[in-house]
Amino acid sequence: MSNSGDSAEKRNKLSEKMGPGMQKVCGFFQKIGHIIYLIGLWIYRLRRFLLAIPVLIAAFRIAGMNMELLPEMVGLNLQSSGEFAQMVTREYAVYGPLGVTVLCLLLMFFSRKVMYPWLISVFTLVLPLLIYLTNIYPS
């Protein structure tokens, strides 16, 4: 039993010696924790913009690529016979999917839930690639 009393005394003496240093260390880690909290809070508040920027960059890059690579008249809705059901100009084929992506991002800004419209806007990035592939490699 005397061992448990000795160890309690040793712990008390050790905590008295380390008290001021431990308070400084705890204060330092509390400041770091508060800074990390503020960074996370601002990332959460600006998540709409942080999610929209890469989608817009990708949409404009794909639109620029399609503007250069698509033929003057672009076919839409490829039929089983190998012919297109509708022919449109290159500008319509480029700016149409770009407009759909921008519309989805605008809906994201006015939506309470950010992720669903953002995911739809990411999936709309496939439209210009699909138009390009169906016009370059027709069946």
mmCIF file of C-alpha atoms in Angstrom:
data_model
loop_
_atom_site.group_PDB
_atom_site.id
_atom_site.type_symbol
_atom_site.label_atom_id
_atom_site.label_comp_id
_atom_site.label_asym_id
_atom_site.label_seq_id
_atom_site.Cartn_x
_atom_site.Cartn_y
_atom_site.Cartn_z
ATOM 1 C CA MET A 1 0.000 0.000 0.000
ATOM 2 C CA SER A 2 2.856 2.350 0.599
ATOM 3 C CA ASN A 3 3.842 2.040 -3.064
ATOM 4 C CA SER A 4 0.542 3.482 -4.245
ATOM 5 C CA GLY A 5 0.933 6.441 -1.886
ATOM 6 C CA ASP A 6 4.495 7.042 -3.069
ATOM 7 C CA SER A 7 3.455 7.008 -6.697
ATOM 8 C CA ALA A 8 0.627 9.455 -6.017
ATOM 9 C CA GLU A 9 3.068 11.827 -4.348
ATOM 10 C CA LYS A 10 5.496 11.507 -7.244
ATOM 11 C CA ARG A 11 2.723 12.262 -9.737
ATOM 12 C CA ASN A 12 1.654 15.326 -7.756
ATOM 13 C CA LYS A 13 5.240 16.632 -7.608
ATOM 14 C CA LEU A 14 5.716 16.008 -11.315
ATOM 15 C CA SER A 15 2.480 17.800 -12.209
ATOM 16 C CA GLU A 16 3.511 20.781 -10.045
ATOM 17 C CA LYS A 17 6.855 21.013 -11.831
ATOM 18 C CA MET A 18 5.376 20.659 -15.309
ATOM 19 C CA GLY A 19 2.269 22.808 -14.708
ATOM 20 C CA PRO A 20 3.362 26.099 -16.333
ATOM 21 C CA GLY A 21 4.981 24.356 -19.294
ATOM 22 C CA MET A 22 1.950 22.163 -19.887
ATOM 23 C CA GLN A 23 -0.322 25.210 -19.816
ATOM 24 C CA LYS A 24 1.780 26.839 -22.537
ATOM 25 C CA VAL A 25 1.731 23.680 -24.642
ATOM 26 C CA CYS A 26 -2.032 23.308 -24.199
ATOM 27 C CA GLY A 27 -2.551 26.961 -25.102
ATOM 28 C CA PHE A 28 -0.415 26.525 -28.232
ATOM 29 C CA PHE A 29 -2.441 23.503 -29.366
ATOM 30 C CA GLN A 30 -5.703 25.333 -28.631
ATOM 31 C CA LYS A 31 -4.596 28.185 -30.904
ATOM 32 C CA ILE A 32 -3.673 25.738 -33.669
ATOM 33 C CA GLY A 33 -7.023 23.990 -33.237
ATOM 34 C CA HIS A 34 -8.847 27.322 -33.463
ATOM 35 C CA ILE A 35 -6.975 28.245 -36.666
ATOM 36 C CA ILE A 36 -7.813 24.856 -38.226
ATOM 37 C CA TYR A 37 -11.447 25.360 -37.202
ATOM 38 C CA LEU A 38 -11.574 28.788 -38.872
ATOM 39 C CA ILE A 39 -10.006 27.437 -42.074
ATOM 40 C CA GLY A 40 -12.559 24.618 -42.184
ATOM 41 C CA LEU A 41 -15.388 27.052 -41.498
ATOM 42 C CA TRP A 42 -14.381 29.316 -44.393
ATOM 43 C CA ILE A 43 -13.913 26.351 -46.726
ATOM 44 C CA TYR A 44 -17.439 25.222 -45.819
ATOM 45 C CA ARG A 45 -18.866 28.707 -46.358
ATOM 46 C CA LEU A 46 -17.124 29.100 -49.736
ATOM 47 C CA ARG A 47 -17.759 25.525 -50.900
ATOM 48 C CA ARG A 48 -20.081 26.673 -53.690
ATOM 49 C CA PHE A 49 -17.337 28.734 -55.287
ATOM 50 C CA LEU A 50 -14.605 26.187 -54.591
ATOM 51 C CA LEU A 51 -16.647 23.455 -56.268
ATOM 52 C CA ALA A 52 -17.756 25.607 -59.223
ATOM 53 C CA ILE A 53 -14.311 26.850 -60.283
ATOM 54 C CA PRO A 54 -12.871 23.506 -61.518
ATOM 55 C CA VAL A 55 -16.122 22.624 -63.307
ATOM 56 C CA LEU A 56 -16.134 25.976 -65.120
ATOM 57 C CA ILE A 57 -12.500 25.625 -66.110
ATOM 58 C CA ALA A 58 -13.128 22.137 -67.485
ATOM 59 C CA ALA A 59 -16.297 23.241 -69.297
ATOM 60 C CA PHE A 60 -14.545 26.142 -71.047
ATOM 61 C CA ARG A 61 -11.556 23.973 -71.992
ATOM 62 C CA ILE A 62 -13.798 21.297 -73.495
ATOM 63 C CA ALA A 63 -15.833 23.976 -75.300
ATOM 64 C CA GLY A 64 -12.646 25.444 -76.769
ATOM 65 C CA MET A 65 -11.490 22.010 -77.858
ATOM 66 C CA ASN A 66 -14.836 21.284 -79.511
ATOM 67 C CA MET A 67 -14.850 24.679 -81.237
ATOM 68 C CA GLU A 68 -11.579 23.751 -82.928
ATOM 69 C CA LEU A 69 -12.205 20.069 -83.652
ATOM 70 C CA LEU A 70 -15.878 19.777 -84.622
ATOM 71 C CA PRO A 71 -16.934 20.145 -88.253
ATOM 72 C CA GLU A 72 -18.990 23.134 -89.418
ATOM 73 C CA MET A 73 -22.257 21.143 -89.285
ATOM 74 C CA VAL A 74 -22.631 18.763 -86.354
ATOM 75 C CA GLY A 75 -25.006 15.839 -86.226
ATOM 76 C CA LEU A 76 -27.072 15.021 -83.154
ATOM 77 C CA ASN A 77 -29.105 11.934 -82.282
ATOM 78 C CA LEU A 78 -27.344 9.200 -84.219
ATOM 79 C CA GLN A 79 -29.863 6.731 -85.697
ATOM 80 C CA SER A 80 -29.391 2.994 -86.149
ATOM 81 C CA SER A 81 -29.020 3.533 -89.902
ATOM 82 C CA GLY A 82 -25.872 5.594 -89.288
ATOM 83 C CA GLU A 83 -27.464 8.957 -90.151
ATOM 84 C CA PHE A 84 -28.055 11.830 -87.757
ATOM 85 C CA ALA A 85 -31.623 12.867 -86.970
ATOM 86 C CA GLN A 86 -30.708 16.537 -86.635
ATOM 87 C CA MET A 87 -27.913 18.703 -87.987
ATOM 88 C CA VAL A 88 -26.897 21.864 -86.114
ATOM 89 C CA THR A 89 -24.116 24.412 -86.417
ATOM 90 C CA ARG A 90 -20.863 24.016 -84.544
ATOM 91 C CA GLU A 91 -21.639 26.996 -82.282
ATOM 92 C CA TYR A 92 -24.926 25.458 -81.158
ATOM 93 C CA ALA A 93 -23.180 22.140 -80.450
ATOM 94 C CA VAL A 94 -20.509 23.917 -78.386
ATOM 95 C CA TYR A 95 -22.558 26.535 -76.533
ATOM 96 C CA GLY A 96 -25.533 24.240 -75.813
ATOM 97 C CA PRO A 97 -23.719 21.869 -73.428
ATOM 98 C CA LEU A 98 -21.775 24.814 -71.999
ATOM 99 C CA GLY A 99 -25.072 26.540 -71.233
ATOM 100 C CA VAL A 100 -26.433 23.412 -69.566
ATOM 101 C CA THR A 101 -23.336 23.219 -67.351
ATOM 102 C CA VAL A 102 -23.564 26.904 -66.410
ATOM 103 C CA LEU A 103 -27.293 26.511 -65.688
ATOM 104 C CA CYS A 104 -26.551 23.585 -63.350
ATOM 105 C CA LEU A 105 -23.930 25.670 -61.552
ATOM 106 C CA LEU A 106 -26.383 28.555 -61.192
ATOM 107 C CA LEU A 107 -28.910 26.152 -59.715
ATOM 108 C CA MET A 108 -26.179 24.996 -57.338
ATOM 109 C CA PHE A 109 -25.748 28.558 -56.069
ATOM 110 C CA PHE A 110 -29.466 28.875 -55.317
ATOM 111 C CA SER A 111 -29.932 25.387 -53.916
ATOM 112 C CA ARG A 112 -29.869 24.507 -50.249
ATOM 113 C CA LYS A 113 -28.041 21.276 -50.982
ATOM 114 C CA VAL A 114 -24.888 21.974 -52.939
ATOM 115 C CA MET A 115 -23.700 18.501 -53.903
ATOM 116 C CA TYR A 116 -26.626 17.306 -56.050
ATOM 117 C CA PRO A 117 -26.600 20.149 -58.614
ATOM 118 C CA TRP A 118 -22.799 20.117 -58.575
ATOM 119 C CA LEU A 119 -22.732 16.398 -59.428
ATOM 120 C CA ILE A 120 -25.212 16.999 -62.240
ATOM 121 C CA SER A 121 -22.976 19.788 -63.565
ATOM 122 C CA VAL A 122 -20.005 17.397 -63.489
ATOM 123 C CA PHE A 123 -21.998 14.840 -65.470
ATOM 124 C CA THR A 124 -22.938 17.498 -68.048
ATOM 125 C CA LEU A 125 -19.241 17.718 -68.922
ATOM 126 C CA VAL A 126 -19.746 14.419 -70.751
ATOM 127 C CA LEU A 127 -22.161 15.988 -73.283
ATOM 128 C CA PRO A 128 -19.552 17.828 -75.394
ATOM 129 C CA LEU A 129 -17.293 14.776 -75.387
ATOM 130 C CA LEU A 130 -20.196 12.598 -76.504
ATOM 131 C CA ILE A 131 -21.028 15.027 -79.328
ATOM 132 C CA TYR A 132 -17.399 15.033 -80.407
ATOM 133 C CA LEU A 133 -17.088 11.245 -80.378
ATOM 134 C CA THR A 134 -20.342 10.640 -82.272
ATOM 135 C CA ASN A 135 -19.290 13.082 -84.986
ATOM 136 C CA ILE A 136 -15.730 11.885 -85.355
ATOM 137 C CA TYR A 137 -16.475 8.138 -85.183
ATOM 138 C CA PRO A 138 -19.961 7.649 -86.676
ATOM 139 C CA SER A 139 -21.259 4.092 -86.836
#
